[in-house]
Short mmCIF file of C-alpha atoms in Angstrom, two decimals:
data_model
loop_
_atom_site.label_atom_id
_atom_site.label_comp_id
_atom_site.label_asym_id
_atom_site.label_seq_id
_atom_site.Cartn_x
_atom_site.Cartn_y
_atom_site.Cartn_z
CA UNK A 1 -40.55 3.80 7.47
CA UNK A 2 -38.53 1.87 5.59
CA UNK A 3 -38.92 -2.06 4.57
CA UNK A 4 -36.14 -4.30 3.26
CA UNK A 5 -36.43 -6.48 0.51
CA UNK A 6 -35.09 -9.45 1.44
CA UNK A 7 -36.35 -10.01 4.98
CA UNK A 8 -39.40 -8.20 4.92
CA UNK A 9 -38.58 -6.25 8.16
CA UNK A 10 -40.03 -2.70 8.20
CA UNK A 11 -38.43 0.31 10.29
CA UNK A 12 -37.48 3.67 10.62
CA UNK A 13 -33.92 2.69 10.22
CA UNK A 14 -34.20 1.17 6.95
CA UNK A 15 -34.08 3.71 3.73
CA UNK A 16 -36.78 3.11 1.36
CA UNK A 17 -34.73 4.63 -1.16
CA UNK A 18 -31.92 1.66 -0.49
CA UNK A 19 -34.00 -1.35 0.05
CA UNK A 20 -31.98 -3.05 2.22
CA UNK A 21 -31.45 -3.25 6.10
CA UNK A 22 -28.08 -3.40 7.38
CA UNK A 23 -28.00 -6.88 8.68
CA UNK A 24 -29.23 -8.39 4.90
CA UNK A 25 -26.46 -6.09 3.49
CA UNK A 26 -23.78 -8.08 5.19
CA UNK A 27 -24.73 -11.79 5.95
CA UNK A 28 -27.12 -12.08 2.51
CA UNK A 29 -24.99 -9.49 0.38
CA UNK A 30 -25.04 -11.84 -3.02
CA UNK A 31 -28.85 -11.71 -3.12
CA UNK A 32 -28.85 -7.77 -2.75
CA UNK A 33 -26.07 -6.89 -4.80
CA UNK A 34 -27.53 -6.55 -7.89
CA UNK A 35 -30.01 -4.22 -6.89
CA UNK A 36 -27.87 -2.23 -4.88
CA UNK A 37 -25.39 -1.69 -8.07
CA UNK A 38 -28.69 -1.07 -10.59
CA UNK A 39 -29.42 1.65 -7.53
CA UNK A 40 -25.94 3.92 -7.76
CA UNK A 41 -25.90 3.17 -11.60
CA UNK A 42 -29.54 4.77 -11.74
CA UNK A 43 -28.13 7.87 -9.17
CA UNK A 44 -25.55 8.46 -10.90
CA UNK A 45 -26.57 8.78 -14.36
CA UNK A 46 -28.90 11.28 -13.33
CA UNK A 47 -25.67 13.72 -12.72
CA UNK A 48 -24.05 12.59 -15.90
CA UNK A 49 -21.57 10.45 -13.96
CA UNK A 50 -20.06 7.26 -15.22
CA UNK A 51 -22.63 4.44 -13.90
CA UNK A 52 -19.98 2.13 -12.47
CA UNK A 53 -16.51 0.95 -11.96
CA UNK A 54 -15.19 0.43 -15.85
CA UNK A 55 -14.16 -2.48 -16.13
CA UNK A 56 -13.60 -2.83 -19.92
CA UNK A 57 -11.67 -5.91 -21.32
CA UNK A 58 -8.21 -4.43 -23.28
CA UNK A 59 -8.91 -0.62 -21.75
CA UNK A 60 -6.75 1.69 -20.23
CA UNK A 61 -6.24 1.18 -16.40
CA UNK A 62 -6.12 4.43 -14.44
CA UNK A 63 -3.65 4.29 -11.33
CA UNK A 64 -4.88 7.27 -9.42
CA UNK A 65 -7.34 5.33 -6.47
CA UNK A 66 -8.26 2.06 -5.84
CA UNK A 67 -11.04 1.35 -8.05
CA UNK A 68 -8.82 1.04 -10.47
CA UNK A 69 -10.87 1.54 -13.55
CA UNK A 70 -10.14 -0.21 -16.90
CA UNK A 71 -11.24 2.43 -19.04
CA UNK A 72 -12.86 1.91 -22.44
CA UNK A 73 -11.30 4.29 -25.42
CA UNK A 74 -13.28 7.36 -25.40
CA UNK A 75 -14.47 6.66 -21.87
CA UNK A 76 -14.16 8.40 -18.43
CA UNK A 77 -13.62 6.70 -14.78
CA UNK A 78 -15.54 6.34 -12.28
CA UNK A 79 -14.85 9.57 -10.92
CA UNK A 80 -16.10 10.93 -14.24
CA UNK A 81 -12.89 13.23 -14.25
CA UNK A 82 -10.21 11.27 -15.98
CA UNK A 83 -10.99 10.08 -19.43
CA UNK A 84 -8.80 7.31 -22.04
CA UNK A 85 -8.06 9.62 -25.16
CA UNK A 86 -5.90 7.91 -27.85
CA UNK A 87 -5.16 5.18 -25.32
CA UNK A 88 -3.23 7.22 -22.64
CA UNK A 89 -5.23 8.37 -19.28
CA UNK A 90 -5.59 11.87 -18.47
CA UNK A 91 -7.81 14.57 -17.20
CA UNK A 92 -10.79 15.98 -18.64
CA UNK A 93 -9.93 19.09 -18.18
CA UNK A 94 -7.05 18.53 -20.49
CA UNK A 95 -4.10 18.76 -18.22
CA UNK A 96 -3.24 18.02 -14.62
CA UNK A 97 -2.71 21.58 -14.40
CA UNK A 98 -6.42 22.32 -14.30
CA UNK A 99 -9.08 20.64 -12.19
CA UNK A 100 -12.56 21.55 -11.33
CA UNK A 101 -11.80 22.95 -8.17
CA UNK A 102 -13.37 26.06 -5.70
CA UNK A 103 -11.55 27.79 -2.56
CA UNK A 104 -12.62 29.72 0.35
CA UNK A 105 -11.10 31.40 3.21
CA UNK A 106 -12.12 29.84 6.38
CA UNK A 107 -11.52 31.77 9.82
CA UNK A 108 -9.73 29.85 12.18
CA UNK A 109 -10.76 27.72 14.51
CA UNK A 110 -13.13 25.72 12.00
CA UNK A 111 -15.38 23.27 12.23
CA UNK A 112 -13.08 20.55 10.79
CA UNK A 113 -13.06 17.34 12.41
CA UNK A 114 -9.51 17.49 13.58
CA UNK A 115 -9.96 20.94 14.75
CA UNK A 116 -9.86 19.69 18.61
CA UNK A 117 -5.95 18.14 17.87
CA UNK A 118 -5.08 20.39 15.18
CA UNK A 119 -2.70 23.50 15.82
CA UNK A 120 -4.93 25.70 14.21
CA UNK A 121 -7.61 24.67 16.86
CA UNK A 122 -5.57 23.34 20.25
CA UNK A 123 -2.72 23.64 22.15
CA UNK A 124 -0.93 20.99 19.93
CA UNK A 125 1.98 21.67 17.77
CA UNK A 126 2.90 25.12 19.09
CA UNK A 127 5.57 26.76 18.70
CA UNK A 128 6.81 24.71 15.36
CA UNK A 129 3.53 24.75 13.50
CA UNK A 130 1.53 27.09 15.14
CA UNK A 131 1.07 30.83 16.01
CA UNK A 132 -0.64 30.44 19.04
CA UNK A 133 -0.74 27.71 22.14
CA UNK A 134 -4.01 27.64 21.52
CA UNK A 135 -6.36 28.30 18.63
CA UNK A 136 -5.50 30.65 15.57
CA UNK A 137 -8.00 33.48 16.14
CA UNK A 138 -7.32 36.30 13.24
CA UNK A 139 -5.56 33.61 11.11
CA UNK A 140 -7.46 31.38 7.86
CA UNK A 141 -7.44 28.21 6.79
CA UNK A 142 -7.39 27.80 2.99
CA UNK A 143 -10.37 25.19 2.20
CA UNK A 144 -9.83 24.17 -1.40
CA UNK A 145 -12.96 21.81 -2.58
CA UNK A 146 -12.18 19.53 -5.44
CA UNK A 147 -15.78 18.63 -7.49
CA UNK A 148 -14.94 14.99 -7.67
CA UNK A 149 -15.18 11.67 -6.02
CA UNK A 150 -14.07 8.26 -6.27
CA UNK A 151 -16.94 7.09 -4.02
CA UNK A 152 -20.63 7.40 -4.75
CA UNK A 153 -21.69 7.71 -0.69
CA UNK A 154 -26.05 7.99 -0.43
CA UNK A 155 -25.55 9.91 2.36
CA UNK A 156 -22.88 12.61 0.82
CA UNK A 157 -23.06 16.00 2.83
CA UNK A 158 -21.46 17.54 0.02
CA UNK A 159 -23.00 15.54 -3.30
CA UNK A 160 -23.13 19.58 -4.65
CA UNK A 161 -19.65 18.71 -6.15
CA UNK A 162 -21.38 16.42 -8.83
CA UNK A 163 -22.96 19.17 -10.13
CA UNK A 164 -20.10 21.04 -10.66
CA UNK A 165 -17.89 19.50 -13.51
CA UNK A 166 -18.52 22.29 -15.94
CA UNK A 167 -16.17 24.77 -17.15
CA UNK A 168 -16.57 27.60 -15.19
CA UNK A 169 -15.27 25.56 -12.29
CA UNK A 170 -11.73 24.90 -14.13
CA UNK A 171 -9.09 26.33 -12.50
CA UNK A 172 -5.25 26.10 -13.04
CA UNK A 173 -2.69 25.69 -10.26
CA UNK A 174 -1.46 29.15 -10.48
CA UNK A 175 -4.76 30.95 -9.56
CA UNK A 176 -4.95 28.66 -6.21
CA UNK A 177 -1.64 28.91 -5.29
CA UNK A 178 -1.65 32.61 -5.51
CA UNK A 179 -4.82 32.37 -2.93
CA UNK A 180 -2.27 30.99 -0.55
CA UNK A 181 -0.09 33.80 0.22
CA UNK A 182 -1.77 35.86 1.89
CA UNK A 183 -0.10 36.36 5.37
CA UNK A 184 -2.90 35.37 7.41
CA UNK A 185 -3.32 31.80 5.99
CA UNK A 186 -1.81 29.42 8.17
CA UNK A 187 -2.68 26.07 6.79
CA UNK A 188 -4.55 24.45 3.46
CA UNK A 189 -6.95 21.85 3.50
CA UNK A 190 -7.89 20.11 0.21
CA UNK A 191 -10.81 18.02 0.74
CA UNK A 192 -14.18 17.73 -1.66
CA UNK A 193 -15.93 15.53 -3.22
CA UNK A 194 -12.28 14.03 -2.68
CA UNK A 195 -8.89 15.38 -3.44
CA UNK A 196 -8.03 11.85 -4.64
CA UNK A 197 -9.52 12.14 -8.11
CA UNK A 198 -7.65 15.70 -9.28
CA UNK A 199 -4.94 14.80 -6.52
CA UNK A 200 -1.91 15.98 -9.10
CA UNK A 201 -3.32 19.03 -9.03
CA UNK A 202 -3.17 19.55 -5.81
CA UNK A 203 0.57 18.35 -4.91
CA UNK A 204 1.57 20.37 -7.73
CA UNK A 205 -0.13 23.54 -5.90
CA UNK A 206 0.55 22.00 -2.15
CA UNK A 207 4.15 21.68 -2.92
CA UNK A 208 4.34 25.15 -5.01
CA UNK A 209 2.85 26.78 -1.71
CA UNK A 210 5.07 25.05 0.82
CA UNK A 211 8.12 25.66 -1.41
CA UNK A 212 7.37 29.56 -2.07
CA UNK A 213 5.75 30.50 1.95
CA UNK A 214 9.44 30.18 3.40
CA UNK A 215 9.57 30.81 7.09
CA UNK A 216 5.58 31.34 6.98
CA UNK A 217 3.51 28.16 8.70
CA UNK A 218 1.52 26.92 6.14
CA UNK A 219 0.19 23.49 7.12
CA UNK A 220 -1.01 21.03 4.42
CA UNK A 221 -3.83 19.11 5.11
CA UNK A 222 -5.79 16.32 3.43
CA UNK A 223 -9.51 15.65 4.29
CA UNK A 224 -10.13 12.20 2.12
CA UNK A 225 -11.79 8.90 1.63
CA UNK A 226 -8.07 7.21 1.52
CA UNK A 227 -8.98 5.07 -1.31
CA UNK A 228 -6.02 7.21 -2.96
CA UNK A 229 -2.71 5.00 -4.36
CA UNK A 230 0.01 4.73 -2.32
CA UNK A 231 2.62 6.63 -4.71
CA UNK A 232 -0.07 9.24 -3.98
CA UNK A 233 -0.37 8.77 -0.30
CA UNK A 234 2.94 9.01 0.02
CA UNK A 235 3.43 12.13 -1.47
CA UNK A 236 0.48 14.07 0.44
CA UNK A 237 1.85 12.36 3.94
CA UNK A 238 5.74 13.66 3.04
CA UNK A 239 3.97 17.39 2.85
CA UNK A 240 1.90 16.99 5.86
CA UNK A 241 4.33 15.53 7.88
CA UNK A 242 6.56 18.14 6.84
CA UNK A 243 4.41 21.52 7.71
CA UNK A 244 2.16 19.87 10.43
CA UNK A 245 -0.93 19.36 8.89
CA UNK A 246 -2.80 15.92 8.90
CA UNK A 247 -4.74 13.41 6.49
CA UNK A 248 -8.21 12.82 7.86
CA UNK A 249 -9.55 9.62 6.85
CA UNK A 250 -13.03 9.26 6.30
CA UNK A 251 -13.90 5.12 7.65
CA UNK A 252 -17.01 5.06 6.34
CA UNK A 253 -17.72 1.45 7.52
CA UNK A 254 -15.95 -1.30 8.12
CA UNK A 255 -17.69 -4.07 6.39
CA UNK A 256 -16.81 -4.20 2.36
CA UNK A 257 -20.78 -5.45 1.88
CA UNK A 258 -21.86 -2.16 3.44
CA UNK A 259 -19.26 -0.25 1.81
CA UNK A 260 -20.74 -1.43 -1.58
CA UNK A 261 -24.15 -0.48 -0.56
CA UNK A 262 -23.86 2.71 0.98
CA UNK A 263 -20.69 4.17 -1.03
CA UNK A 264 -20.63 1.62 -4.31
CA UNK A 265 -17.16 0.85 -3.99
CA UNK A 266 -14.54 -1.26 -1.73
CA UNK A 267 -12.96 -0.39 1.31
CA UNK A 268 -10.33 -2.80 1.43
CA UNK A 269 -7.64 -0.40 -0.26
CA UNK A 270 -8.56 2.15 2.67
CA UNK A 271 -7.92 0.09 5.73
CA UNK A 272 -4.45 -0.58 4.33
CA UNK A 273 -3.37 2.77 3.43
CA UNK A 274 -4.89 3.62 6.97
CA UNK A 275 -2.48 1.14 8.36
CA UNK A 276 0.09 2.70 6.46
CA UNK A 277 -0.56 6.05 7.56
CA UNK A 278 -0.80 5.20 11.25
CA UNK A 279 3.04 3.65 10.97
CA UNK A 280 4.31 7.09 8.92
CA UNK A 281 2.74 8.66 11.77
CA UNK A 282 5.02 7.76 14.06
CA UNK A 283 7.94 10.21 12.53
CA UNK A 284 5.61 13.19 14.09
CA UNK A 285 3.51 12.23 17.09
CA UNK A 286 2.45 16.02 18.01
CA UNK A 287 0.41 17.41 16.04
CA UNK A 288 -1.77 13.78 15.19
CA UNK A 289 -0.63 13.04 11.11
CA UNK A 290 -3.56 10.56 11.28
CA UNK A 291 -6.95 11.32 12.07
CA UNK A 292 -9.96 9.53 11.23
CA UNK A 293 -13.66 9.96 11.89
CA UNK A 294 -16.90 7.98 11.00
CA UNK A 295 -19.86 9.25 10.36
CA UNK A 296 -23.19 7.68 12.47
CA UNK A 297 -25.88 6.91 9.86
CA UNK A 298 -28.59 5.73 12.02
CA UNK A 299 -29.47 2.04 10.87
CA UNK A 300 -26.81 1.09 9.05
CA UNK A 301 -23.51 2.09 10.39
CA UNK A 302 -24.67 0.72 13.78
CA UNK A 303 -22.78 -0.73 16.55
CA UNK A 304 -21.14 -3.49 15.34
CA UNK A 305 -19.72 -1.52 12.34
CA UNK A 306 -18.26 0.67 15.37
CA UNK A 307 -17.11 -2.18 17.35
CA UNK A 308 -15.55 -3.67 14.23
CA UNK A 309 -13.82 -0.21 13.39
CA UNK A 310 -13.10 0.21 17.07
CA UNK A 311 -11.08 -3.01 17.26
CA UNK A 312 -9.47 -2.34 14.26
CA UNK A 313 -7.65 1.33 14.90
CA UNK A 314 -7.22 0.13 18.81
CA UNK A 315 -5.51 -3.00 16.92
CA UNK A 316 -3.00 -0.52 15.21
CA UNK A 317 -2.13 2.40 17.90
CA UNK A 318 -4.91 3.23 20.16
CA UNK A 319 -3.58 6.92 19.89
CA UNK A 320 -5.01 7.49 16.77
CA UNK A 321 -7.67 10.62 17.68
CA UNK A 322 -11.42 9.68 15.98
CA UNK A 323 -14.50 11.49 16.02
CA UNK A 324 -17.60 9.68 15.53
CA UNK A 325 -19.60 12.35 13.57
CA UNK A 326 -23.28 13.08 13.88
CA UNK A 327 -25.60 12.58 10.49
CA UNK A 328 -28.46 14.66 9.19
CA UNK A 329 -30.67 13.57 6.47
CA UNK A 330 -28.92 14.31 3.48
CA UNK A 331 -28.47 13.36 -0.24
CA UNK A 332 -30.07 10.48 -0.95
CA UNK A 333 -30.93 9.02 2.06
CA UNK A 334 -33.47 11.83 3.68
CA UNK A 335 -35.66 9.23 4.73
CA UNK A 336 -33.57 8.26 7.55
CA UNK A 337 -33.90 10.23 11.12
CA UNK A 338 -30.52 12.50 12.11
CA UNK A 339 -28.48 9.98 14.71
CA UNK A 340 -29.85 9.75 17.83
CA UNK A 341 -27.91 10.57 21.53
CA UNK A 342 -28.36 7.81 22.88
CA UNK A 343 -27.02 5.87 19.98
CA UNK A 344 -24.09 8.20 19.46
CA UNK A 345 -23.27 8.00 23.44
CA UNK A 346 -23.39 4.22 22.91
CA UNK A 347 -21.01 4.01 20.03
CA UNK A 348 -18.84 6.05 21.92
CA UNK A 349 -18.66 4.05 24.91
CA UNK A 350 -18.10 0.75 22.80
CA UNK A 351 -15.17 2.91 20.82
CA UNK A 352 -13.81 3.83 24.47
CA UNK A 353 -14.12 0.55 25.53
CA UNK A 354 -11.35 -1.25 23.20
CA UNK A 355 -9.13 1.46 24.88
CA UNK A 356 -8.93 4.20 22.31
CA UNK A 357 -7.79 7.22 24.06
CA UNK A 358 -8.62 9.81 21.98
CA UNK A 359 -12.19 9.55 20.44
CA UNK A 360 -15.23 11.94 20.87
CA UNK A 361 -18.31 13.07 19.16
CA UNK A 362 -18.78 15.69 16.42
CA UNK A 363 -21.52 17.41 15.33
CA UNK A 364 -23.42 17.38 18.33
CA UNK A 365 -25.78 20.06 18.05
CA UNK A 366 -27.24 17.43 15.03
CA UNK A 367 -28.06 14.85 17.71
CA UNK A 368 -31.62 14.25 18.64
#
């Protein structure tokens, strides 16, 4: 039982550990933004992570996401993995070549979010990109995990990347791409943390492997906050589009003031790459480029962040497959109950109901 600050109102759906229902977050956002900010800053210096967006006056602007961070001489972004070192911007690994970075094989079908209108998982995409109609059984998806983040989410179901920056996580392009040929790997997914952070890395690998795995399918897929620049964006959509794979978006929210509170950064960069996504899209309509999904944290991304979301993807092609994602306590925010059915069956009828064709639930068995 939580209680919010401002109002006073006490429930289940409000995190202690935030301080702040949902409706105070976006219609009295000035008043809690301070503590909200001193909240993350306190998080993440606990990992060793760079408090907050730099923002320091004559600094060195990084170009890599949207936060752009104006980085103080001797200091490291946001993402705590790019640092200003005699007044140029690079890694802190010490070239783009390296990045703290793990990879698994992952049989075929997985649980990825696309996996319902991917070719490794469905009927779509087959013959060009796929080796079955049908899912992939006997074939692997490469799942490459980049320990980094341009977001600073509470609820994170994979905060272990922040406590993985360390050397024995460095790894250069080479030893990755070499994890791609094997025969039975039929597509790559970088995801994380983020890709966006240590996202040179991975073209450089991404395009080594598509180049080298001739008449081999080998899809290349991007699982991602989309707070990435567009040069970038560009670049990962040309390789997806190319080998049928897809760039799942991650809409957290749609209201900035909740994006702030729950993931201490904007959103507004996001929605407009997502826009731009959904018109590259277009070149390739089977298998989906663009996918998106949302995950339900009871309380705060509630029905009218759905409704608001739901109006805006049915706004730009109502095509656009989304799955509305189930949440278990997690993270930081373990004081909140995993998302209820009936709340999950509700946001999917709203979602239906501005004529989105192809939305459904994940995660169900999470459901309560």
């Amino acid at each position: 039982m939580g209680k919010c600050r401002l109002c006073k109102k006490e429930s289940i759906l409000i995190s202690q550990r935030l301080g702040f229902c949902v409706d105070c977050i976006r219609e009295r956002f000035e008043e809690a933004r301070d503590g909200l900010l001193a909240l993350h800053s306190r998080l993440r210096e606990r990992d060793g992570l760079p408090p907050r967006v730099p923002s320091a006056e004559g600094g060195k602007r990084c170009r890599i996401c949207s936060n752009r961070c104006s980085i103080p001489e001797g200091g490291r972004g946001f993402c705590g993995v790019h640092e200003n070192k005699g007044h140029r911007i690079r890694p802190v690994t010490g070239s783009p070549k390296k990045a703290y970075v793990q990879w698994y094989y992952d049989p075929l079908p997985t649980n990825c979010c696309a996996s319902w209108v991917c070719p490794g998982g469905s009927d779509k995409g087959y013959p060009c990109f796929s080796y079955s109609k049908g899912p992939e059984y006997g074939y692997y998806n490469l799942a490459v995990f980049y320990c980094a983040c341009n977001f600073d989410c509470l609820f994170c179901q994979n905060w272990s990347y922040r406590r993985c920056q360390k050397p024995p996580y460095v790894h250069e392009t080479e030893e990755l791409f070499e994890a791609a040929l094997s025969p039975r790997v039929s597509c790559v997914c970088f995801f994380g943390g983020d890709p966006t952070p240590q996202v040179v890395h991975a073209l450089i690998c991404a395009r080594k492997m598509v180049r080298d795995s001739g008449k081999k399918i080998l899809r290349i897929c991007w699982e991602t906050n989309g707070a990435v620049s567009k040069p970038f964006l560009l670049k990962m959509a040309e390789l997806s589009l190319k080998t049928g794979g897809c760039i799942k978006v991650d809409l957290k929210c749609f209201s900035e003031e909740l994006s702030y509170a729950l993931c201490g950064v904007s959103n507004t960069e996001v929605k407009e790459n997502f826009k731009f996504l959904s018109e590259y899209s277009k070149k390739r309509p089977d298998p989906p480029l663009l996918v998106a999904s949302t995950l339900l944290v009871p309380g705060y991304v509630d029905e009218k962040e759905i409704e608001r979301l739901s109006q805006f993807i049915s706004s730009i092609d109502p095509e656009i497959p989304w799955v509305l994602l189930a949440f278990h306590p997690d993270f930081h925010l373990l004081d909140l109950p995993p998302t209820p059915k009936d709340y999950a069956l509700r946001c999917l009828k709203v979602a239906k109901s501005f004529g989105l064709k192809e939305v459904r639930l994940g995660n169900v068995h999470l459901l309560c």
